[in-house]
Structures are given as structure tokens and as C-alpha cells.
């Protein structure tokens, strides 16, 4: 098999003495879409921040395109950053800038392209996500779905090899979320991009991902193709997939407590 485009080895991260990532290993191949799953607080965003080199781990090694991101020159790091398009949890657009200016930001910071070229590239990126007419608007004038699409346009501004998305469809209505899934699949097909995506939406993960990885208590307990993940017998995965919280809500003790509370407020069925 070819060398992985992203390779994570024995990654350990602690905050205030508490281990959040406890020896994580993961290889991502060029051109694949990998969905990273896990409960809230399991360390998904932390892992992404380390993969893009925003934070240094306690120990372990992260290589992107064969370069150790915690042990390379400033020039190599800048080149790597150009090759990674990132959209963080929430769209994180700058509210004082228009949509156009937001998309132009990486082009201005990381390239020395002339203004007219930047303007044309910005327009192409916005048109590709269906925001060709929205460039002059400010983020607060956009709907939630439009904001996410603008964030995708900004992440793809530099034609990166790798796209890293942290919950791009959180809070979107199902139709807009599905559109975003198709947009990601289009980017993969058209530009052979590698996509690492954190999502809580199972339908979305199973639609777009080639493989699925799951974080649980600081470790990756699964990295496999989505069919075998879906059929897994691992109780930790089943609990996640079958949404045990819903079953807990139906449990006798919870129901009893609800009846008690209803008695207190005098509510009747
Ligand atoms: N900069 C930080 N300083 C201290 N603790 C942090 C920091 N970043 C994350 N943590 C802690 O690390 C754990 C993992 O956080 P992380 O944001 O990676 O979770 P997550 O899997 O992305 O969760 P969610 O699905 O809710 O976004 C949490 O307990 C969080 O409180
Ligand atoms: Mg997160």
C-alpha cells in the first residue's frame, strides 16, 4: 500500500494531568474519506487540532505527506498548512469580514498571488458551493447552511490536498446537511481530496465515508470500513450506534422519576 498521507503514531495528549488521547494510531490514505466518530468529549477535536499542528502533543508523532509536523522547518510547516483546508466546529467565519474576504484570507496569508487572481479564485470557490451571489454579505446575513458552505469555500480556497472538517453539518436541517454531504463527495471525486471529518450524524458518516474510526476514552477502538463498523459486535460501538440513551430514557427508573415529577407539578396524562 502507498504511504499514508496522514500518519498518527502513539499520540498522547493530556490537559491538566488528565489524559485525553492515550496512544492513538491512525493512517489515512490519499483520496479516502475517513469519518471520526466518538461521544462528546472523547477527544475528536483535540485530535484534529494536533493533526493540523495547532498544538504539540505530550508524545507521539504526526506525519502529514511524510513530514513530521512537530519536527520540521517553518517553511515546511507553511507548505503543509497550504495543503490542509480546515473548517472547525462551528463555521468560525470572521464576522467583521464579508464572505468574500473570509474566503480570501488563506489566499492572502499563504500565497503571493495578485489581487485580480485572488478575486477570480474567490469567485470560483464561492460559485462551487452555490454562494456565487453572496460574496458581499457578512456572515450574520447568512443562514446556518450558507455559513457552513462559506466555511467549506474558505477551506478549499487553496485547493488543498487534505480537507479537515469538524462537524460541518451540526445544527443544519437534514436537507441542507445532505447537500453538504454531496458537496464533500463532489470534492473527493473531482479533486481526489483526502477528507478527515468529525461528525455526529451517522447517516452522513455512512453516506460519505470510506472508513470509520471511533474514539472511546482516549483510544481508537475501531478503524474499519463502514460496512464492518455498522455490523460490529463491540458493545461500545453498538451502544453508540444503537443510541442507548434513548433506551435509558425508556427505562423503568427514568419513567418512575418522570411520574414522580409529574406528581409534584400536578400534571396528568
Ligand atoms: N485546550 C483544552 N484545555 C483543557 N481541556 C481541554 C482542552 N481541549 C479539550 N479539552 C478537554 O479534552 C476532552 C476532549 O475534548 P474535545 O474537544 O477533543 O472533545 P470532542 O470529542 O471534540 O467533543 P464534542 O463532540 O463535544 O465536540 C474534554 O474533556 C475537554 O474538556
Ligand atoms: Mg469537538
Coordinates of C-alpha atoms in Angstrom, one line a residue, residues 1-252:
X1 CA 0.0 0.0 0.0
X2 CA 1.1 3.6 -0.7
X3 CA 2.5 5.7 2.2
X4 CA -0.4 7.2 4.1
X5 CA -1.0 11.0 3.6
X6 CA -1.6 11.3 7.3
X7 CA 0.1 9.1 9.9
X8 CA -0.5 9.4 13.6
X9 CA 1.7 7.3 15.9
X10 CA 1.3 6.7 19.7
X11 CA -0.3 10.2 20.1
X12 CA -0.6 11.1 23.8
X13 CA -2.3 14.4 24.9
X14 CA -3.1 15.5 28.4
X15 CA -4.8 18.6 29.8
X16 CA -4.1 19.4 33.4
X17 CA -2.9 16.0 34.1
X18 CA -5.9 14.3 32.5
X19 CA -5.2 12.1 29.5
X20 CA -7.5 12.9 26.6
X21 CA -5.7 10.9 24.0
X22 CA -3.9 7.8 25.2
X23 CA -1.7 6.4 22.5
X24 CA -3.7 6.9 19.3
X25 CA -2.6 5.3 16.0
X26 CA -4.2 6.1 12.7
X27 CA -3.2 6.1 9.0
X28 CA -5.2 7.9 6.4
X29 CA -4.6 7.1 2.7
X30 CA -4.6 9.6 -0.1
X31 CA -8.0 10.1 -1.6
X32 CA -10.1 8.5 1.1
X33 CA -12.8 9.9 3.3
X34 CA -12.4 8.9 6.9
X35 CA -15.2 9.7 9.4
X36 CA -14.0 10.1 13.0
X37 CA -16.8 9.3 15.5
X38 CA -17.0 9.2 19.3
X39 CA -19.0 10.6 22.1
X40 CA -18.9 14.2 23.2
X41 CA -15.6 14.9 25.0
X42 CA -13.9 11.7 23.6
X43 CA -11.1 13.8 22.1
X44 CA -12.1 14.2 18.4
X45 CA -11.5 18.0 18.1
X46 CA -8.3 17.6 20.1
X47 CA -7.1 15.0 17.6
X48 CA -7.8 17.3 14.7
X49 CA -6.0 20.2 16.3
X50 CA -2.9 18.1 16.7
X51 CA -3.1 16.7 13.2
X52 CA -3.0 20.3 11.8
X53 CA -0.2 21.2 14.1
X54 CA -2.0 23.8 16.2
X55 CA -0.9 22.1 19.4
X56 CA 2.1 20.0 20.4
X57 CA 1.4 16.6 21.9
X58 CA 2.9 15.2 25.1
X59 CA 4.4 12.5 23.0
X60 CA 3.9 10.7 19.7
X61 CA 4.5 11.6 16.1
X62 CA 2.2 13.0 13.4
X63 CA 3.4 13.0 9.8
X64 CA 1.5 14.7 7.0
X65 CA 2.7 13.9 3.5
X66 CA 5.7 12.3 5.1
X67 CA 6.7 15.4 7.1
X68 CA 6.8 15.3 10.9
X69 CA 4.8 18.4 11.7
X70 CA 6.3 18.8 15.2
X71 CA 9.8 18.5 13.8
X72 CA 10.1 20.4 10.6
X73 CA 11.2 23.8 9.4
X74 CA 8.9 26.9 9.4
X75 CA 8.9 26.7 5.6
X76 CA 7.8 23.0 5.6
X77 CA 5.1 23.8 8.1
X78 CA 3.8 26.7 5.9
X79 CA 3.7 24.4 2.9
X80 CA 1.8 21.8 4.8
X81 CA -0.7 24.3 6.1
X82 CA -1.4 25.3 2.4
X83 CA -2.2 21.7 1.7
X84 CA -4.7 21.3 4.5
X85 CA -8.1 23.0 4.3
X86 CA -9.7 23.3 7.7
X87 CA -13.2 24.0 8.8
X88 CA -13.6 24.0 12.6
X89 CA -16.6 23.1 14.8
X90 CA -19.0 26.0 14.1
X91 CA -18.2 27.8 10.9
X92 CA -15.8 30.2 12.6
X93 CA -16.2 32.9 9.9
X94 CA -14.9 36.3 10.9
X95 CA -18.0 38.4 11.5
X96 CA -16.3 41.7 10.6
X97 CA -15.4 40.5 7.1
X98 CA -17.6 39.8 4.2
X99 CA -18.0 36.2 2.9
X100 CA -15.6 37.1 0.1
X101 CA -12.9 38.4 2.5
X102 CA -13.3 35.3 4.6
X103 CA -12.6 33.1 1.6
X104 CA -9.7 35.3 0.5
X105 CA -8.0 35.1 3.9
X106 CA -5.9 32.0 3.3
X107 CA -5.1 33.2 -0.2
X108 CA -3.7 36.5 1.2
X109 CA -1.9 34.9 4.1
X110 CA -0.3 31.9 2.4
X111 CA 0.2 33.0 -1.2
X112 CA 1.6 36.0 -3.0
X113 CA -1.0 35.9 -5.8
X114 CA -2.0 39.2 -7.3
X115 CA -5.3 40.8 -6.3
X116 CA -7.2 40.1 -9.5
X117 CA -6.2 36.4 -9.4
X118 CA -7.3 36.2 -5.8
X119 CA -10.7 37.8 -6.7
X120 CA -11.3 35.3 -9.5
X121 CA -10.3 32.3 -7.4
X122 CA -12.6 33.5 -4.6
X123 CA -15.5 33.8 -7.0
X124 CA -14.8 30.3 -8.4
X125 CA -14.8 28.8 -4.8
X126 CA -18.0 30.6 -3.8
X127 CA -19.7 29.6 -7.0
X128 CA -18.7 25.9 -6.4
X129 CA -20.6 25.9 -3.1
X130 CA -23.6 27.8 -4.5
X131 CA -22.7 31.2 -3.0
X132 CA -21.7 33.0 -6.2
X133 CA -24.0 35.9 -5.3
X134 CA -23.3 36.1 -1.6
X135 CA -19.7 37.3 -1.6
X136 CA -20.6 40.8 -0.4
X137 CA -22.7 39.7 2.5
X138 CA -21.5 39.5 6.1
X139 CA -21.7 36.2 8.0
X140 CA -24.6 37.4 10.2
X141 CA -26.6 37.9 7.0
X142 CA -26.3 34.2 6.0
X143 CA -28.4 31.3 7.1
X144 CA -26.8 28.5 9.0
X145 CA -26.4 26.3 5.9
X146 CA -24.9 29.2 3.9
X147 CA -22.4 29.8 6.7
X148 CA -21.2 26.2 6.5
X149 CA -20.9 26.4 2.8
X150 CA -18.9 29.6 3.1
X151 CA -16.6 27.8 5.6
X152 CA -16.2 24.9 3.0
X153 CA -15.3 27.5 0.3
X154 CA -12.7 29.0 2.6
X155 CA -11.3 25.6 3.5
X156 CA -10.9 24.8 -0.2
X157 CA -9.6 28.2 -1.2
X158 CA -6.0 26.9 -1.7
X159 CA -7.0 23.7 -3.5
X160 CA -5.7 21.7 -0.6
X161 CA -4.8 18.0 -0.8
X162 CA -6.5 17.4 2.5
X163 CA -9.8 18.6 3.9
X164 CA -10.3 18.5 7.7
X165 CA -13.9 19.2 8.9
X166 CA -15.1 19.3 12.5
X167 CA -18.8 18.6 12.5
X168 CA -19.7 20.6 9.4
X169 CA -23.4 19.6 9.4
X170 CA -24.1 20.1 13.1
X171 CA -27.3 22.2 13.6
X172 CA -28.3 22.1 9.9
X173 CA -31.7 20.9 8.7
X174 CA -31.5 17.4 7.1
X175 CA -31.8 18.6 3.6
X176 CA -29.0 21.2 3.9
X177 CA -26.9 18.6 5.7
X178 CA -27.4 16.2 2.9
X179 CA -26.4 18.9 0.4
X180 CA -23.2 19.4 2.3
X181 CA -22.5 15.6 2.2
X182 CA -22.9 15.7 -1.6
X183 CA -20.6 18.7 -1.8
X184 CA -17.9 16.8 0.2
X185 CA -18.3 13.7 -2.1
X186 CA -18.0 16.0 -5.1
X187 CA -14.7 17.5 -3.8
X188 CA -13.4 14.0 -3.3
X189 CA -14.5 12.8 -6.8
X190 CA -13.5 15.9 -8.7
X191 CA -10.2 16.7 -6.9
X192 CA -9.3 13.4 -5.4
X193 CA -9.1 15.2 -2.0
X194 CA -8.4 13.3 1.2
X195 CA -11.1 14.1 3.8
X196 CA -11.0 13.7 7.5
X197 CA -14.4 14.5 9.0
X198 CA -15.7 14.5 12.6
X199 CA -19.4 14.0 12.6
X200 CA -22.2 13.0 15.0
X201 CA -24.5 12.3 12.1
X202 CA -24.5 8.6 11.4
X203 CA -26.4 8.9 8.2
X204 CA -23.8 11.4 6.9
X205 CA -20.9 9.2 8.1
X206 CA -22.3 6.2 6.3
X207 CA -23.0 8.2 3.2
X208 CA -19.7 9.9 2.7
X209 CA -17.0 7.8 4.5
X210 CA -14.9 5.0 3.0
X211 CA -13.7 4.1 6.5
X212 CA -14.9 4.9 10.0
X213 CA -12.8 5.4 13.1
X214 CA -14.1 5.6 16.6
X215 CA -12.6 7.3 19.7
X216 CA -13.5 5.9 23.1
X217 CA -11.9 7.1 26.3
X218 CA -8.8 8.3 24.6
X219 CA -8.2 5.3 22.4
X220 CA -9.3 4.5 18.9
X221 CA -11.3 1.3 19.3
X222 CA -12.2 0.9 15.6
X223 CA -10.7 1.9 12.3
X224 CA -12.5 -0.1 9.6
X225 CA -14.7 0.1 6.5
X226 CA -18.1 1.3 7.2
X227 CA -19.9 -1.9 6.5
X228 CA -18.0 -3.9 9.1
X229 CA -18.3 -1.0 11.5
X230 CA -22.0 -1.0 11.1
X231 CA -22.1 -4.7 11.8
X232 CA -19.8 -4.6 14.8
X233 CA -20.5 -6.6 17.9
X234 CA -18.3 -4.4 20.1
X235 CA -20.7 -3.3 22.9
X236 CA -19.1 0.2 23.0
X237 CA -19.8 0.6 19.2
X238 CA -23.2 -0.9 19.5
X239 CA -24.1 1.5 22.3
X240 CA -23.0 4.4 20.1
X241 CA -24.8 3.1 17.0
X242 CA -28.0 2.0 18.7
X243 CA -28.2 5.2 20.8
X244 CA -28.6 3.6 24.2
X245 CA -29.5 7.0 25.7
X246 CA -32.9 6.6 24.1
X247 CA -33.3 3.2 25.7
X248 CA -32.2 4.6 29.0
X249 CA -34.9 7.2 28.6
X250 CA -37.4 4.4 28.3
X251 CA -36.1 2.5 31.3
X252 CA -38.2 1.8 34.3

